[in-house]
CSV table of C-alpha atoms in Angstrom, one decimal:
chain,number,residue,atom,x,y,z
W,1,MET,CA,65.3,23.1,4.9
W,2,ARG,CA,67.6,26.1,4.8
W,3,TRP,CA,68.5,28.1,7.9
W,4,ALA,CA,70.2,31.5,7.9
W,5,THR,CA,72.3,33.4,10.5
W,6,ARG,CA,74.9,36.0,10.7
W,7,ARG,CA,78.5,35.5,9.4
W,8,GLY,CA,81.2,35.1,12.1
W,9,VAL,CA,79.7,32.2,14.0
W,10,HIS,CA,80.4,32.2,17.7
W,11,VAL,CA,79.0,30.2,20.6
W,12,ASP,CA,75.3,30.9,20.3
W,13,ARG,CA,75.1,30.4,16.5
W,14,ALA,CA,77.3,27.3,16.6
W,15,ALA,CA,75.2,25.8,19.4
W,16,CYS,CA,71.9,26.7,17.5
W,17,ALA,CA,73.2,25.0,14.4
W,18,TRP,CA,74.1,21.9,16.4
W,19,LEU,CA,70.7,21.9,18.1
W,20,ILE,CA,68.9,22.3,14.8
W,21,ARG,CA,70.8,19.5,13.1
W,22,ARG,CA,70.5,17.1,16.0
W,23,HIS,CA,67.0,17.7,17.2
W,24,VAL,CA,65.0,19.7,14.6
W,25,ASP,CA,66.2,19.2,11.0
W,26,PRO,CA,68.9,16.6,10.4
W,27,ASP,CA,69.2,17.7,6.8
W,28,ALA,CA,69.6,21.4,7.7
W,29,GLU,CA,71.6,23.6,5.3
W,30,PHE,CA,73.0,26.8,6.7
W,31,VAL,CA,73.4,30.1,5.0
W,32,PHE,CA,75.5,32.9,6.4
W,33,VAL,CA,74.6,36.5,5.7
W,34,ASP,CA,76.0,40.0,6.5
W,35,ASP,CA,72.6,41.7,6.6
W,36,PRO,CA,69.2,40.3,7.7
W,37,ALA,CA,67.8,41.7,4.4
W,38,ASP,CA,70.0,39.1,2.7
W,39,VAL,CA,68.2,36.1,4.3
W,40,PRO,CA,66.8,33.9,1.4
W,41,HIS,CA,63.0,33.8,1.3
W,42,ASP,CA,63.1,30.0,1.8
W,43,ALA,CA,65.4,30.1,4.9
W,44,THR,CA,64.4,30.2,8.6
W,45,PRO,CA,66.5,33.0,10.3
W,46,PHE,CA,68.1,32.5,13.7
W,47,ASP,CA,70.3,34.6,15.9
W,48,LEU,CA,69.5,37.7,13.8
W,49,ARG,CA,68.1,40.9,15.3
W,50,GLY,CA,64.3,40.8,15.7
W,51,VAL,CA,63.7,37.2,14.6
W,52,GLU,CA,61.7,34.6,16.6
W,53,LEU,CA,64.7,32.4,17.0
W,54,GLY,CA,66.9,35.2,18.3
W,55,HIS,CA,67.6,36.9,21.6
W,56,ARG,CA,64.2,37.4,23.2
W,57,ASP,CA,62.9,38.2,26.7
W,58,GLY,CA,66.3,37.6,28.2
W,59,ARG,CA,66.9,34.4,26.3
W,60,CYS,CA,69.8,33.6,24.0
W,61,SER,CA,69.0,32.3,20.6
W,62,PHE,CA,69.7,28.7,21.6
W,63,GLU,CA,67.1,29.0,24.4
W,64,SER,CA,64.6,30.5,21.8
W,65,VAL,CA,65.1,27.5,19.5
W,66,LEU,CA,64.6,25.1,22.5
W,67,LEU,CA,61.3,26.9,23.4
W,68,ARG,CA,60.0,27.2,19.8
W,69,TYR,CA,60.5,23.4,19.1
W,70,GLY,CA,59.4,22.2,22.5
W,71,LEU,CA,62.8,20.9,23.4
W,72,ASP,CA,63.0,23.0,26.7
W,73,THR,CA,61.6,20.1,28.7
W,74,ASP,CA,64.7,18.0,28.0
W,75,PRO,CA,67.0,18.4,31.0
W,76,VAL,CA,70.2,17.8,29.1
W,77,LEU,CA,69.3,20.3,26.4
W,78,SER,CA,68.0,22.8,29.0
W,79,ARG,CA,71.4,22.6,30.8
W,80,ILE,CA,73.2,23.1,27.6
W,81,GLY,CA,71.0,26.1,27.1
W,82,GLU,CA,72.2,27.5,30.4
W,83,ILE,CA,75.8,26.9,29.5
W,84,VAL,CA,75.4,28.6,26.1
W,85,HIS,CA,73.4,31.5,27.7
W,86,ALA,CA,76.2,32.0,30.3
W,87,ALA,CA,78.9,31.9,27.5
W,88,ASP,CA,77.0,34.3,25.3
W,89,LEU,CA,75.4,36.8,27.7
W,90,ASP,CA,77.1,38.6,30.6
W,91,ASP,CA,74.2,38.5,33.0
W,92,ASP,CA,75.2,35.9,35.7
W,93,ARG,CA,71.7,34.3,35.3
W,94,PHE,CA,73.1,30.7,35.5
W,95,ASP,CA,75.9,29.0,37.4
W,96,ALA,CA,77.7,27.4,34.4
W,97,PRO,CA,81.4,26.9,35.1
W,98,GLU,CA,81.7,25.2,31.6
W,99,ALA,CA,80.7,28.4,29.8
W,100,PRO,CA,84.0,30.3,29.7
W,101,GLY,CA,85.8,27.2,28.2
W,102,LEU,CA,83.1,26.6,25.6
W,103,ASP,CA,83.2,30.3,24.7
W,104,VAL,CA,87.0,30.3,24.3
W,105,LEU,CA,87.0,27.1,22.2
W,106,LEU,CA,84.4,28.4,19.8
W,107,ARG,CA,86.0,31.8,19.5
W,108,GLY,CA,89.2,30.1,18.7
W,109,LEU,CA,87.6,28.0,16.1
W,110,SER,CA,86.1,31.1,14.4
W,111,MET,CA,89.6,32.5,14.2
W,112,THR,CA,91.0,29.6,12.4
W,113,GLY,CA,88.5,28.9,9.7
W,114,ASP,CA,85.3,29.9,8.0
W,115,ASP,CA,81.8,29.5,9.4
W,116,GLU,CA,81.3,26.1,7.7
W,117,ARG,CA,84.4,24.8,9.4
W,118,THR,CA,83.3,26.2,12.7
W,119,LEU,CA,80.0,24.3,12.5
W,120,ALA,CA,81.7,21.1,11.3
W,121,VAL,CA,84.2,21.1,14.2
W,122,SER,CA,81.9,22.4,16.9
W,123,GLY,CA,79.3,19.7,16.2
W,124,PRO,CA,81.4,16.9,17.8
W,125,LEU,CA,82.4,19.3,20.6
W,126,LEU,CA,78.8,19.9,21.4
W,127,ASP,CA,78.0,16.2,21.1
W,128,GLY,CA,80.6,15.7,23.8
W,129,LEU,CA,79.1,18.3,26.0
W,130,ALA,CA,75.7,16.8,25.6
W,131,GLU,CA,77.1,13.3,26.6
W,132,TYR,CA,78.9,14.8,29.6
W,133,VAL,CA,75.7,16.5,30.8
W,134,ARG,CA,73.6,13.4,30.1
W,135,ARG,CA,76.0,11.2,32.2
W,136,SER,CA,76.0,13.8,35.0
W,137,TYR,CA,72.3,13.5,35.2
W,138,LEU,CA,72.4,9.7,35.2
W,139,LEU,CA,75.1,9.5,37.8
W,140,GLY,CA,74.0,12.4,40.0
W,141,ARG,CA,77.6,13.7,39.9
W,142,GLU,CA,80.3,14.7,37.5
W,143,PRO,CA,81.3,11.7,35.3
W,144,ALA,CA,84.8,10.5,35.7
């Protein structure tokens, strides 16, 4: 299946692509467009203005993907949603001290390569964040 989003991937789009590949569509192919009118007819748009899988009702796009695919009941993914939300939106809704670091890393990645590379490098980074959050839940504290 093809998925489409805006060029210039930052934290929310990179996290959405990771979520889609890991939990929705392991064979996902991503298309990057400059204008929502350029989204191919066979692609599912995300993090584009006005789409279902975009910013809606105070949610970031990652949270919209979680909700749409019933992944919002997973505590690890929900926590990552809070971190991505805090990194992407300046609304102080969640206490997520990890957010500024994640935002800086993904912004830096977007400065050193194209969108394909940003997704390729951010995938293992987000895998690591997911494992850290998972172990935090299992241990009831920050993992060593």
